[in-house]
Coordinates of C-alpha atoms in Angstrom, one line a residue:
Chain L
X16 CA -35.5 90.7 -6.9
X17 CA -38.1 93.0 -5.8
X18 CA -41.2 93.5 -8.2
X19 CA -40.5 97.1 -8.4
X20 CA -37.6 96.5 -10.3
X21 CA -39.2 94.0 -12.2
X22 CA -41.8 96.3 -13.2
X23 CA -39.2 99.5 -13.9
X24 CA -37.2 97.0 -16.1
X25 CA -40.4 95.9 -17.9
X26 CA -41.1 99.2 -18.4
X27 CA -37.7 100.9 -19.4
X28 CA -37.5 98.0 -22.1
X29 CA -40.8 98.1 -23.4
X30 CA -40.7 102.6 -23.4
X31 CA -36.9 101.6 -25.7
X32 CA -38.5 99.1 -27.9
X33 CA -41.2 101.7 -28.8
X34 CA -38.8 104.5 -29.1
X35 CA -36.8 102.3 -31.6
X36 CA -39.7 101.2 -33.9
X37 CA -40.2 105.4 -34.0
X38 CA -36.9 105.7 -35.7
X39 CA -36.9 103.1 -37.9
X40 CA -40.7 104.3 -39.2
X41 CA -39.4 107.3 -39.5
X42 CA -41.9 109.2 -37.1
X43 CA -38.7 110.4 -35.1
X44 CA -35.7 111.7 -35.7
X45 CA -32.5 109.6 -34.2
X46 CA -31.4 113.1 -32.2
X47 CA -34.3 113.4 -29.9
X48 CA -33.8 109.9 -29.5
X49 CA -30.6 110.0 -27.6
X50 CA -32.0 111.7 -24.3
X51 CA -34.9 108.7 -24.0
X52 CA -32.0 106.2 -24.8
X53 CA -30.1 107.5 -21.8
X54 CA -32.5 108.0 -19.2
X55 CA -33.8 104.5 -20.2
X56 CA -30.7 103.2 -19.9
X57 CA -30.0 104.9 -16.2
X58 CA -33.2 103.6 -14.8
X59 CA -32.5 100.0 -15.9
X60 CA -29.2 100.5 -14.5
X61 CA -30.7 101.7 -10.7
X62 CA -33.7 99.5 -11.2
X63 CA -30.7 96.7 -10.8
X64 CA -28.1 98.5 -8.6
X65 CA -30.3 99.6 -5.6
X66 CA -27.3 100.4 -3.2
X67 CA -26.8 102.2 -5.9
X68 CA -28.3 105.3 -5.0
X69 CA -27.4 105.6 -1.8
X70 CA -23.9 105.0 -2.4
X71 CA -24.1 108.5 -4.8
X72 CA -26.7 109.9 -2.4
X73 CA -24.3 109.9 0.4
X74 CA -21.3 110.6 -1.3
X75 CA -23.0 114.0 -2.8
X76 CA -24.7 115.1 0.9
X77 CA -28.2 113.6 -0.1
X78 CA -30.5 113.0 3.0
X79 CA -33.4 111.3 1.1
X80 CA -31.5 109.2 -1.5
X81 CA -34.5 108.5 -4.0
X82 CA -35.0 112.7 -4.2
X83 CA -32.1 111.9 -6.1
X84 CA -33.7 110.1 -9.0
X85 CA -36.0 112.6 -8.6
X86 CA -33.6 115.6 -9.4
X87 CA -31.9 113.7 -12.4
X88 CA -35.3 113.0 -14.1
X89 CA -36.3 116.7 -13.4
X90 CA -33.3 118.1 -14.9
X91 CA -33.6 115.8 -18.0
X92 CA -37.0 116.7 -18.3
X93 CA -36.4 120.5 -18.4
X94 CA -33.4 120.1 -20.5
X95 CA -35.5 118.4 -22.9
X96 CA -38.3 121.0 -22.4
X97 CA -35.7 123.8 -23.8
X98 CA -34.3 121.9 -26.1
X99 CA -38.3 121.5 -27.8
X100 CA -38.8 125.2 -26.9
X101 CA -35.2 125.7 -29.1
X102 CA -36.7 124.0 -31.9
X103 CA -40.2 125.5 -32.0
X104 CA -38.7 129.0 -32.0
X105 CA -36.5 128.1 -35.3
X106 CA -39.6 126.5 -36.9
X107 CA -41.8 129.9 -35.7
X108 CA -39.1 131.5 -37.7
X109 CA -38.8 129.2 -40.5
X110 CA -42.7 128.9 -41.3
X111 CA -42.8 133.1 -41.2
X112 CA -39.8 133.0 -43.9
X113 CA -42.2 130.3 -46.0
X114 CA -45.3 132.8 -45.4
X115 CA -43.7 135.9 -46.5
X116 CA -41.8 134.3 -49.8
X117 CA -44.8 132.6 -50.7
X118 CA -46.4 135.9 -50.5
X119 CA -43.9 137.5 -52.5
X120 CA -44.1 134.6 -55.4
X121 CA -47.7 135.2 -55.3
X122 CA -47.5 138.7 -56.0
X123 CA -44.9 137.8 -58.8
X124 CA -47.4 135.2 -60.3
X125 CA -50.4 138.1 -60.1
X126 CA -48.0 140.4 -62.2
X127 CA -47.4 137.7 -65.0
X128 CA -50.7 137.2 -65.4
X129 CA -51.6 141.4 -66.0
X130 CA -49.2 141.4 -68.3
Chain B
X4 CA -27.7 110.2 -81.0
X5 CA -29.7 112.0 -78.0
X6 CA -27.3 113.0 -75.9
X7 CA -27.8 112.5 -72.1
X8 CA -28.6 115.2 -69.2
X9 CA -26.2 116.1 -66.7
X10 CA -28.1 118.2 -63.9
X11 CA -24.6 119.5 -61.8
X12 CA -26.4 120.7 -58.4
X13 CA -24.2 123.3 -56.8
X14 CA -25.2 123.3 -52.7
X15 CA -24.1 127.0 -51.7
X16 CA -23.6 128.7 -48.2
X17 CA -21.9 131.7 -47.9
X18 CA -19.6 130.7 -50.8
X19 CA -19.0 134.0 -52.9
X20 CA -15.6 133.9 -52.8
X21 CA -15.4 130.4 -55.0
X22 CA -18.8 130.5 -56.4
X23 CA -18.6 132.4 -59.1
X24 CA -14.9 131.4 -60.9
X25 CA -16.8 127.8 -60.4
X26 CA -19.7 128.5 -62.2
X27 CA -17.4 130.1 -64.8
X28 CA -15.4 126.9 -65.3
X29 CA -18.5 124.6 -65.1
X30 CA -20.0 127.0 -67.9
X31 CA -17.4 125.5 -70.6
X32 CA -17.9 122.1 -69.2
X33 CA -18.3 120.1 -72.6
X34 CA -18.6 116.1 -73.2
X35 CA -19.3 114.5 -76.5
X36 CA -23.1 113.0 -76.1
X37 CA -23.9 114.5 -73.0
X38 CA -25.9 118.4 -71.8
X39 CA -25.2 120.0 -68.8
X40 CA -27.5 122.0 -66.8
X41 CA -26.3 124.1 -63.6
X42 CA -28.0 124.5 -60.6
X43 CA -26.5 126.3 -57.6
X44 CA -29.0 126.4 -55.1
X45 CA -28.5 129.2 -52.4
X46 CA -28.7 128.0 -48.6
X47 CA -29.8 131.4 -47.0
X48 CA -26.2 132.4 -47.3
X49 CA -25.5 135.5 -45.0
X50 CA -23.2 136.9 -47.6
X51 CA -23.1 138.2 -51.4
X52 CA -23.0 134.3 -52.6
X53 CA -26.7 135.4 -54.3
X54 CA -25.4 137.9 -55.6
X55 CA -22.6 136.0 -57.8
X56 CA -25.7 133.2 -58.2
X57 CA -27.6 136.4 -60.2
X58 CA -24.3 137.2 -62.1
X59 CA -23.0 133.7 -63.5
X60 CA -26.4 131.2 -63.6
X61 CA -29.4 131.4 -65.7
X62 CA -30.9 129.1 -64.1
X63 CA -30.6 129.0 -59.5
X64 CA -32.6 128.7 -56.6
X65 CA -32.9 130.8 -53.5
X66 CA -34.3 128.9 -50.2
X67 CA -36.3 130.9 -48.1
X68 CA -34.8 129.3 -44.8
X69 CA -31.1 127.0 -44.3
X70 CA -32.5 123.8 -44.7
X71 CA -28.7 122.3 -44.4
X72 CA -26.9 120.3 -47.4
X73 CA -28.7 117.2 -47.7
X74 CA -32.1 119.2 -47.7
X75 CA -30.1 121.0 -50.4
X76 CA -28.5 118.0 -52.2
X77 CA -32.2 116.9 -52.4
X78 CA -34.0 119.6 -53.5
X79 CA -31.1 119.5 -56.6
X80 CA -32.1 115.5 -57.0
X81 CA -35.7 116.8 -56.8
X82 CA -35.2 118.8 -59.6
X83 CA -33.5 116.3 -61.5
X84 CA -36.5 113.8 -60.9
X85 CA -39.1 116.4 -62.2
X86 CA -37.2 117.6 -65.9
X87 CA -36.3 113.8 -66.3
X88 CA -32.1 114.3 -65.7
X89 CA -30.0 110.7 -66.9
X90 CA -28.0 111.7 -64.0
X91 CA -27.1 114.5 -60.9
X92 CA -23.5 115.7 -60.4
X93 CA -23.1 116.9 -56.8
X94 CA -20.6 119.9 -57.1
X95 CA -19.8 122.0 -53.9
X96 CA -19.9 124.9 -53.9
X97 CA -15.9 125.6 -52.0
X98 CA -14.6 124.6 -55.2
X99 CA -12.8 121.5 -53.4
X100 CA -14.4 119.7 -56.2
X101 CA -12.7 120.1 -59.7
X102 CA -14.8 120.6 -62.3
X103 CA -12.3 119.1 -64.8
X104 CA -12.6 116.1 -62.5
X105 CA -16.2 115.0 -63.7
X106 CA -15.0 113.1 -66.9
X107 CA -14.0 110.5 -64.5
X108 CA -17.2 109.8 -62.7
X109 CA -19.2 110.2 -66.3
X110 CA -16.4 107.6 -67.5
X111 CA -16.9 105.6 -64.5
X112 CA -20.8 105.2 -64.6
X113 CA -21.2 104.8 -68.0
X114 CA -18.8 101.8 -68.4
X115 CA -19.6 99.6 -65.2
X116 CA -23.0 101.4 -65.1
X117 CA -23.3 101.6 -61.4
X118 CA -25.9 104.2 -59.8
X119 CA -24.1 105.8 -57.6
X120 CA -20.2 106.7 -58.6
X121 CA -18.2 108.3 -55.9
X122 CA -15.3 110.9 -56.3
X123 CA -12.5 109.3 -54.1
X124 CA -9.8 111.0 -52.1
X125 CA -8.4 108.2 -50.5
X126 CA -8.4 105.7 -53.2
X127 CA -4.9 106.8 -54.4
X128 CA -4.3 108.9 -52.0
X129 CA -3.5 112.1 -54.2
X130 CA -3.9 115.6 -54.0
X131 CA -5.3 117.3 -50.3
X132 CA -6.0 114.8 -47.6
X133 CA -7.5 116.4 -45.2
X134 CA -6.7 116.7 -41.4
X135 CA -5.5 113.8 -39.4
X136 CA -8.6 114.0 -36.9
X137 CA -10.9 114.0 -40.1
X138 CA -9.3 111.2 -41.4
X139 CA -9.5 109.0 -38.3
X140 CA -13.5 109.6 -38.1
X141 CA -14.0 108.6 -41.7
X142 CA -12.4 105.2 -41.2
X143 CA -14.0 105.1 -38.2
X144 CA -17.1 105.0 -40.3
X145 CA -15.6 103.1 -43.2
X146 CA -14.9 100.2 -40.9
X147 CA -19.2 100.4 -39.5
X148 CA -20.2 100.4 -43.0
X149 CA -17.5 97.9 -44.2
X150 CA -19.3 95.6 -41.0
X151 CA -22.9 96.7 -42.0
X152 CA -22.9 96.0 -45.5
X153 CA -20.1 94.0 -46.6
X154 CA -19.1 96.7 -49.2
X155 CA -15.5 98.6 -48.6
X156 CA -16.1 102.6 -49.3
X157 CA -12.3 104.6 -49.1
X158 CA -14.6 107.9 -49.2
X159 CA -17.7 107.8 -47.4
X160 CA -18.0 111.5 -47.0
X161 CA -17.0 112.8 -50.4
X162 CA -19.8 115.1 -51.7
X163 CA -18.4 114.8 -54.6
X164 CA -20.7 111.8 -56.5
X165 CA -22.8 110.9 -59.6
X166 CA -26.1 109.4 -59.3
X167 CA -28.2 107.7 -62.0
X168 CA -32.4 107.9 -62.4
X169 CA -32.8 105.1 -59.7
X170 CA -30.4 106.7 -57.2
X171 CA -32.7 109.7 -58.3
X172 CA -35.4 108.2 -57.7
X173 CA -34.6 106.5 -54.7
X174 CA -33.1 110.0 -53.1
X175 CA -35.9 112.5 -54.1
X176 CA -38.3 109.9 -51.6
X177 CA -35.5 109.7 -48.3
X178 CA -32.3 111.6 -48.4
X179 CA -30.4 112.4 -44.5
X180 CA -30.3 115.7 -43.5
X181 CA -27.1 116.2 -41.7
X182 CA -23.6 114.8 -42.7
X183 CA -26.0 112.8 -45.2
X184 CA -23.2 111.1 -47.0
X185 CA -22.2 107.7 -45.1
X186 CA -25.9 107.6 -44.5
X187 CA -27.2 107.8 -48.1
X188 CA -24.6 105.2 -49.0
X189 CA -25.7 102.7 -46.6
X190 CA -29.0 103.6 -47.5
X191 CA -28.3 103.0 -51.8
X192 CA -26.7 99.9 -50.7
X193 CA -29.6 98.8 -48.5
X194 CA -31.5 99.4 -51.0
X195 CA -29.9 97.5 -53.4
X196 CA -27.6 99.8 -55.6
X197 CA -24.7 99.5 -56.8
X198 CA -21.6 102.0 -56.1
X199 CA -18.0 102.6 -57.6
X200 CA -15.4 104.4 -56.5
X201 CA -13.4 106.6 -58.6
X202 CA -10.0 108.2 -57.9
X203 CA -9.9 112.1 -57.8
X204 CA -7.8 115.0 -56.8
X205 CA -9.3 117.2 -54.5
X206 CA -8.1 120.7 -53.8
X207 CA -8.0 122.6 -50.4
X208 CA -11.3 124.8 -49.3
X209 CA -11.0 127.9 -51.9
X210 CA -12.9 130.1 -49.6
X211 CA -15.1 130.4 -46.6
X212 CA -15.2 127.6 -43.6
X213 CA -16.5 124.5 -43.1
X214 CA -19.5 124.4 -41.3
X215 CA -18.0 121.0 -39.8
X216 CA -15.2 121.7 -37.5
X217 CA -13.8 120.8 -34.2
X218 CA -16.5 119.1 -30.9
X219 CA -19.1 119.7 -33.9
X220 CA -17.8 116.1 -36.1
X221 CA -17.8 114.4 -32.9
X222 CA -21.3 115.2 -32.3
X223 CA -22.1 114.8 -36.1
X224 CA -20.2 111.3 -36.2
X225 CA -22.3 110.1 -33.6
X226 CA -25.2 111.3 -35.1
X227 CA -24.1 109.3 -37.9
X228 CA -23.2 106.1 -36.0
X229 CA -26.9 106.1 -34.6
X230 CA -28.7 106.6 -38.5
X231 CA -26.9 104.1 -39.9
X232 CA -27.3 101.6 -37.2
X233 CA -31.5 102.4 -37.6
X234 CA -31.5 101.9 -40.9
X235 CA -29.5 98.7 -41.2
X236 CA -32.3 97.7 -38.1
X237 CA -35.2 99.0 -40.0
X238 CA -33.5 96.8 -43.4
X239 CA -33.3 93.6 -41.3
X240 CA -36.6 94.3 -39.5
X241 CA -38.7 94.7 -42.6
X242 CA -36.9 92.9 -45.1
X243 CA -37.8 95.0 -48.1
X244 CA -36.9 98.6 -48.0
X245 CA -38.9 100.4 -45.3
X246 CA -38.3 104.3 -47.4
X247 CA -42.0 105.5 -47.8

């Protein structure tokens, strides 16, 4: 075994293990998990299976078989980017709601006390 | 004698077609040594289910953004921590819950005096059962909690339950947001609480959908294998209960 693939491994298992302890402490939530958990899991599995690549390289017209890898964590990487972007526009939305009814309570809390 | 408060929270999203005969019902809701108190709590409901909320409580609460029904469920156990409830009825608002069913669970948790005392459907096997598809993903998860915890649960998703102060308590610090019912349970037992199952006859969805249907209860029961398994990792990780 090669000591790239020993370091990839190394690393894969040591970036799950942190993701985990997240979760349990409660500092992330299990769905943005799943995306790490997979993409960890598909680099452990290449890290092992080097013929791997080619084999799918070839089969999908790939010259340069590693630009594969490439692609894959790209695309997960901008998936995940919209999927953030998805999130922060519902909390943008949620925290104006907040601002505005709190701003309404107030004004209903300023009237109680004129009375 | 002092008779004991009932908080009965009511999670609502665009229910105003079954909203407002349920509050009417719940209104003459009477129990020798025990007060109830009604909550419905609106969830940013899209339709006139404030409206009916305005007409038939006293007493409501209107969320400025859809936090989802666990966010709900909690706000209601919240509530019930703060004015210093004996226990929280959770009622939905579809009206698949009978209210004449409650004397059950009150029955139920006051003689074996568990903490948590769950509504049943399948216990008997009585009244609506749901779809086939529904039923095969609740055993599904009946069997990972059965393997988890040791204890056998017939109704792990049943909204309709009774919670004492220290499931109160326990709930108003970490209570799962979404399809939070198999979850709490494995979280009550984790943390030590006792639950009892009680059978009850459920009726078919009075109005409006379910906001669970179809690819989405795949998705959700995934989301549901994964918390559970965390939590029963952060249990044996820790040792003592890791809620903060």
């Amino acid at each position: 075994m090669e000591l790239i693939q020993l370091i990839s491994l190394a690393f894969s298992i040591t970036f799950l293990i942190v993701v985990f302890n997240m979760i349990i402490k409660k500092k992330l939530r299990e769905e943005f998990s799943v995306i790490w958990i997979l993409c960890a899991i598909m680099f452990n599995v290449f890290a092992f299976w080097k013929s791997g690549i080619d084999w799918i390289a070839s089969y999908l017209g790939v010259y340069y078989a590693p630009s594969l890898l490439f692609m894959f964590l790209f695309g997960a990487l901008i998936c995940y980017s919209l999927h953030l972007s998805k999130i922060i526009s519902k909390q943008h939305n949620d925290i104006k709601n907040l601002t505005q009814h709190l701003a309404i309570l107030e004004d209903k809390i300023r009237q109680m006390e004129n009375k | 004698m002092i008779s004991k408060k009932v908080l009965i929270i009511f999670p609502c999203y665009n229910e105003e077609d079954s909203i407002g005969k349920l509050l009417m019902t719940a209104k003459k809701l009477n129990y020798p040594g025990f007060s109830f108190c009604l909550l419905p709590i609106n969830d940013c409901s899209s339709d006139g289910t404030l409206i009916e909320l305005t007409k038939n409580s006293k007493t409501y609460m209107d969320l400025a953004n859809n936090l989802g029904i666990g966010a709900v469920v909690q706000l209601g156990i919240k509530y019930a921590q703060l004015n210093n409830f004996d226990y929280a009825i959770q009622v939905d608002g579809d009206g698949q819950h009978p209210i004449e069913e409650i004397e059950k669970l009150i029955l139920e948790s006051e003689a074996s005096k568990c903490d948590i005392c769950i509504g049943s459907r399948y216990l008997k096997h009585e009244g609506f059962q749901s779809t086939f598809a529904r039923r095969f993903g609740i055993n599904l998860i009946n069997v990972l909690i059965k393997m988890l915890t040791g204890k056998t649960i017939h109704d792990s998703t049943s909204g309709f339950r009774m919670f004492n102060k220290k499931a109160i308590n326990l709930f108003s610090n970490y209570y799962p947001d979404k399809y939070p019912e198999p979850e709490s349970i494995v979280c009550a037992l984790i943390n030590g609480l006792t639950i009892s199952e009680v059978s009850v006859v459920m009726k078919e969805r009075q109005g409006g959908k379910s906001s669970i249907a179809g690819l989405r209860s795949v998705y959700y029961m995934v989301k549901v294998f994964l918390a559970i398994i965390f939590l029963k990792l952060s249990n044996s990780k820790n040792g003592i209960n890791s809620i903060n």
